[in-house]
Amino acid sequence: MKQTTHHDVREAIRARIVSGEWGLGERIPDENAFAEQYGCARTTVNRAIRALADEGIVERKRKGGTRVRPMPLRQAQLTIPIVREQVEASGRRYDHRIVRREPRTPDSDAIGRMGLSAGGKLWWLETIHLADGRPFALEQRWVNPAVVPGFADADLSGISANEWLVRTVPFSTGTVALSAVAADGDRAGLLQVAEGDALFAMERTTWLDEQAVTTMTLYYPADFRWEFSL
Amino acid sequence: MKQTTHHDVREAIRARIVSGEWGLGERIPDENAFAEQYGCARTTVNRAIRALADEGIVERKRKGGTRVRPMPLRQAQLTIPIVREQVEASGRRYDHRIVRREPRTPDSDAIGRMGLSAGGKLWWLETIHLADGRPFALEQRWVNPAVVPGFADADLSGISANEWLVRTVPFSTGTVALSAVAADGDRAGLLQVAEGDALFAMERTTWLDEQAVTTMTLYYPADFRWEFSL
DNA sequence: TAGTGGTCTAGACCACTCA
DNA sequence: GAGTGGTCTAGACCACTAG
């Protein structure tokens, strides 16, 4: 005799919601009622409905009960891509070339993003990512040597700066910003596109305990599409 | 006497992982060991570690134990924005204006995205979203009348097409694609930018039971940034 | 203030998979 | 075969909040 699982209960309730049994914003039965209906413990129902709440299908409030979300949240679980994997996933050969790597005084933009105060130098790194030998994406990065002292001596011939940093400073938090920008002369030359062409920009700043580790921007040419599902 | 919560256990274990107590790919103690250490039931530890696994911090396998992820997944829970809320969140007054609304034969791009076969007409809708009266984003949308017959008579003066569709077809699935494109003459004129300017494009296709409901693209001018955190 | 979800416990059995 | 996570149960108490 197979028991009723939280998975079963979750899908059963989801189906009833999708069927329109309860309208938008309407209250659904409480956990005990479902437990009796499906012949399982309340704990099991709780886990099932909690999963639906995590998905944004329903919202729960103590005493207020569980309601179908009036305006369903449209959420996506998004995985920040690693350029090498993007290239290899498309069946092409990945390679990268470091264009510049030097200590440099950060511009005001970098200072703002990393929340720096004093005026020391940071590492500046420009990397061109190649797919079958052709430009795939351009990476421009500032690295804070105060947080990652080993970066000066890092061997980046085999792995990218990003992978090196992830391995060295594994569990940091971060922010991401997406936008579109026009290619300036430098970026256009490195990516082999025309100046003024639209580029897809993904900017990431990584933090370890309130200190900015690195901020980088990846520029993709206009034929790039970043797809995911809801 | 306060009990140890799954939240406490989760943060305690997270701190130990971040501190480097176990290296990347290394195995951490099993649930019973943690339960004894923290003086709680194994169920509580299970829920705590399961949450860390959902975050991508660790990976779990029966008999294999729980390991720190060798290359931590960088995942973000991303909420697809509603244009009106974006505008209002920035403290500006939202408004929208429908530029075109007509039955039209879909182009090959729309046919491909929506997986259509026959050559019927779809509804074509162009909407300009305004913030304090100035163009904020341009929406170009195809709607499948076979799935949403009521759309022909929908009153879109008060709410946007998107909100109307979400209320009418609430629990559908979808795909999203992000890219950068150059503004063509039509889009440039509606957004009041120069032709060729970089636009941030967010394309969404929505499905209900294998049938495409609608596909739309939102174009934002180059000063737009979509930010979120990891 | 009473109803609802949030969570813990202790014990149990099962499913997967490594060795 | 045996160790580990996956899950269910029954009961209990708590925290929040709608009415």
Tab-separated table of C-alpha atoms in Angstrom, chain B residues 2-169:
chain	number	residue	atom	x	y	z
B	2	LYS	CA	13.753	27.925	22.881
B	3	GLN	CA	14.107	24.949	20.625
B	4	THR	CA	16.650	24.670	17.878
B	5	THR	CA	14.926	25.574	14.633
B	6	HIS	CA	15.675	24.373	11.129
B	7	HIS	CA	16.577	27.985	10.458
B	8	ASP	CA	19.222	27.985	13.200
B	9	VAL	CA	20.672	24.721	11.953
B	10	ARG	CA	20.736	25.889	8.362
B	11	GLU	CA	22.610	29.080	9.183
B	12	ALA	CA	25.003	27.283	11.488
B	13	ILE	CA	25.916	24.780	8.797
B	14	ARG	CA	26.098	27.470	6.166
B	15	ALA	CA	28.558	29.434	8.310
B	16	ARG	CA	30.728	26.360	8.733
B	17	ILE	CA	30.759	25.774	4.976
B	18	VAL	CA	31.579	29.395	4.234
B	19	SER	CA	34.356	29.328	6.829
B	20	GLY	CA	35.970	26.568	4.834
B	21	GLU	CA	35.611	23.858	7.456
B	22	TRP	CA	34.922	21.465	4.580
B	23	GLY	CA	36.537	21.997	1.219
B	24	LEU	CA	34.860	22.066	-2.151
B	25	GLY	CA	33.488	18.658	-3.025
B	26	GLU	CA	34.140	17.356	0.445
B	27	ARG	CA	31.620	15.361	2.400
B	28	ILE	CA	29.966	16.873	5.450
B	29	PRO	CA	28.658	14.861	8.440
B	30	ASP	CA	25.405	12.993	8.045
B	31	GLU	CA	22.067	14.106	9.421
B	32	ASN	CA	22.250	12.079	12.602
B	33	ALA	CA	25.597	13.598	13.514
B	34	PHE	CA	24.279	17.115	13.134
B	35	ALA	CA	21.128	16.233	15.044
B	36	GLU	CA	23.247	15.126	17.970
B	37	GLN	CA	25.559	18.157	17.744
B	38	TYR	CA	22.733	20.647	17.698
B	39	GLY	CA	20.430	18.720	20.003
B	40	CYS	CA	17.459	18.445	17.691
B	41	ALA	CA	15.583	15.829	15.707
B	42	ARG	CA	16.950	14.490	12.453
B	43	THR	CA	13.850	15.841	10.705
B	44	THR	CA	14.955	19.338	11.603
B	45	VAL	CA	18.449	18.794	10.246
B	46	ASN	CA	16.968	17.281	7.115
B	47	ARG	CA	14.916	20.349	6.417
B	48	ALA	CA	17.885	22.625	7.050
B	49	ILE	CA	20.232	20.781	4.708
B	50	ARG	CA	17.510	20.356	2.097
B	51	ALA	CA	17.222	24.141	1.988
B	52	LEU	CA	20.963	24.435	1.428
B	53	ALA	CA	20.675	21.920	-1.378
B	54	ASP	CA	17.865	23.958	-2.963
B	55	GLU	CA	20.147	26.969	-2.860
B	56	GLY	CA	22.849	25.036	-4.640
B	57	ILE	CA	25.293	25.172	-1.724
B	58	VAL	CA	25.490	21.409	-1.267
B	59	GLU	CA	24.439	18.348	-3.208
B	60	ARG	CA	22.929	15.278	-1.636
B	61	LYS	CA	22.848	11.665	-2.645
B	62	ARG	CA	21.497	8.710	-0.766
B	63	LYS	CA	24.263	6.644	0.669
B	64	GLY	CA	26.725	9.041	-0.938
B	65	GLY	CA	26.082	11.617	1.721
B	66	THR	CA	26.027	15.374	1.424
B	67	ARG	CA	28.877	17.222	-0.252
B	68	VAL	CA	29.816	20.844	-0.679
B	69	ARG	CA	29.229	21.682	-4.317
B	70	PRO	CA	32.555	21.671	-6.172
B	71	MET	CA	31.499	24.626	-8.319
B	72	PRO	CA	28.753	26.428	-6.480
B	73	LEU	CA	25.766	27.099	-8.651
B	74	ARG	CA	25.059	30.758	-8.900
B	75	GLN	CA	21.331	30.889	-8.933
B	76	ALA	CA	18.971	33.748	-8.600
B	77	GLN	CA	15.279	33.748	-8.011
B	78	LEU	CA	14.167	36.140	-10.661
B	79	THR	CA	10.765	37.784	-10.730
B	80	ILE	CA	9.498	38.750	-14.148
B	81	PRO	CA	8.593	42.384	-13.789
B	82	ILE	CA	5.262	43.979	-14.527
B	83	VAL	CA	5.947	47.227	-16.311
B	84	ARG	CA	3.420	49.214	-14.315
B	85	GLU	CA	5.063	48.122	-11.071
B	86	GLN	CA	8.498	48.983	-12.400
B	87	VAL	CA	7.371	52.499	-13.167
B	88	GLU	CA	5.503	53.010	-9.929
B	89	ALA	CA	8.423	51.605	-7.935
B	90	SER	CA	10.585	54.376	-9.353
B	91	GLY	CA	8.095	56.915	-8.040
B	92	ARG	CA	6.703	57.933	-11.413
B	93	ARG	CA	3.186	57.935	-12.774
B	94	TYR	CA	2.366	54.999	-15.015
B	95	ASP	CA	0.292	55.203	-18.142
B	96	HIS	CA	0.078	53.276	-21.364
B	97	ARG	CA	-1.167	53.915	-24.848
B	98	ILE	CA	-2.179	51.317	-27.402
B	99	VAL	CA	-0.615	52.191	-30.724
B	100	ARG	CA	-1.949	49.392	-32.904
B	101	ARG	CA	-4.450	46.611	-32.337
B	102	GLU	CA	-5.491	44.559	-35.302
B	103	PRO	CA	-5.719	41.060	-36.740
B	104	ARG	CA	-2.565	40.410	-38.687
B	105	THR	CA	-0.810	37.540	-40.413
B	106	PRO	CA	2.093	36.505	-38.184
B	107	ASP	CA	5.640	36.747	-39.455
B	108	SER	CA	7.870	33.691	-39.590
B	109	ASP	CA	9.508	34.692	-36.325
B	110	ALA	CA	6.211	34.657	-34.436
B	111	ILE	CA	5.171	31.394	-36.109
B	112	GLY	CA	8.400	29.796	-34.966
B	113	ARG	CA	8.165	31.058	-31.415
B	114	MET	CA	4.541	29.978	-31.028
B	115	GLY	CA	4.915	26.682	-32.841
B	116	LEU	CA	2.021	27.436	-35.191
B	117	SER	CA	1.338	25.378	-38.285
B	118	ALA	CA	-1.609	26.776	-40.214
B	119	GLY	CA	-1.650	30.315	-41.522
B	120	GLY	CA	-4.544	31.985	-39.708
B	121	LYS	CA	-4.397	35.508	-38.387
B	122	LEU	CA	-3.418	36.485	-34.906
B	123	TRP	CA	-4.068	39.619	-32.915
B	124	TRP	CA	-1.230	42.115	-33.130
B	125	LEU	CA	-0.893	44.662	-30.380
B	126	GLU	CA	1.604	47.439	-29.901
B	127	THR	CA	1.621	49.270	-26.593
B	128	ILE	CA	3.831	52.072	-25.418
B	129	HIS	CA	4.340	52.210	-21.650
B	130	LEU	CA	4.823	55.675	-20.205
B	131	ALA	CA	6.472	56.973	-17.053
B	132	ASP	CA	5.411	60.521	-16.227
B	133	GLY	CA	4.232	60.762	-19.807
B	134	ARG	CA	7.538	59.779	-21.379
B	135	PRO	CA	8.228	56.502	-23.190
B	136	PHE	CA	9.471	53.842	-20.787
B	137	ALA	CA	9.122	50.625	-22.773
B	138	LEU	CA	7.602	49.372	-26.003
B	139	GLU	CA	5.576	46.179	-26.084
B	140	GLN	CA	4.911	44.247	-29.268
B	141	ARG	CA	2.641	41.266	-28.866
B	142	TRP	CA	0.926	38.471	-30.782
B	143	VAL	CA	-2.151	36.897	-29.203
B	144	ASN	CA	-3.592	33.564	-30.299
B	145	PRO	CA	-7.380	33.952	-30.625
B	146	ALA	CA	-7.818	30.179	-30.739
B	147	VAL	CA	-6.725	30.013	-27.091
B	148	VAL	CA	-8.094	33.331	-25.866
B	149	PRO	CA	-11.275	33.985	-27.826
B	150	GLY	CA	-12.365	36.743	-25.463
B	151	PHE	CA	-9.415	38.923	-26.378
B	152	ALA	CA	-11.208	40.488	-29.336
B	153	ASP	CA	-13.683	42.189	-27.022
B	154	ALA	CA	-11.354	42.863	-24.102
B	155	ASP	CA	-11.435	46.360	-22.663
B	156	LEU	CA	-7.810	47.361	-22.439
B	157	SER	CA	-8.311	50.980	-21.490
B	158	GLY	CA	-7.844	50.405	-17.782
B	159	ILE	CA	-5.390	47.539	-17.608
B	160	SER	CA	-2.604	46.419	-19.874
B	161	ALA	CA	-2.878	43.481	-22.242
B	162	ASN	CA	-0.454	41.633	-20.051
B	163	GLU	CA	-2.535	42.035	-16.930
B	164	TRP	CA	-5.703	41.143	-18.830
B	165	LEU	CA	-4.102	37.939	-20.068
B	166	VAL	CA	-2.693	37.031	-16.674
B	167	ARG	CA	-6.132	37.341	-15.134
B	168	THR	CA	-7.820	35.430	-17.913
B	169	VAL	CA	-5.239	32.676	-18.346
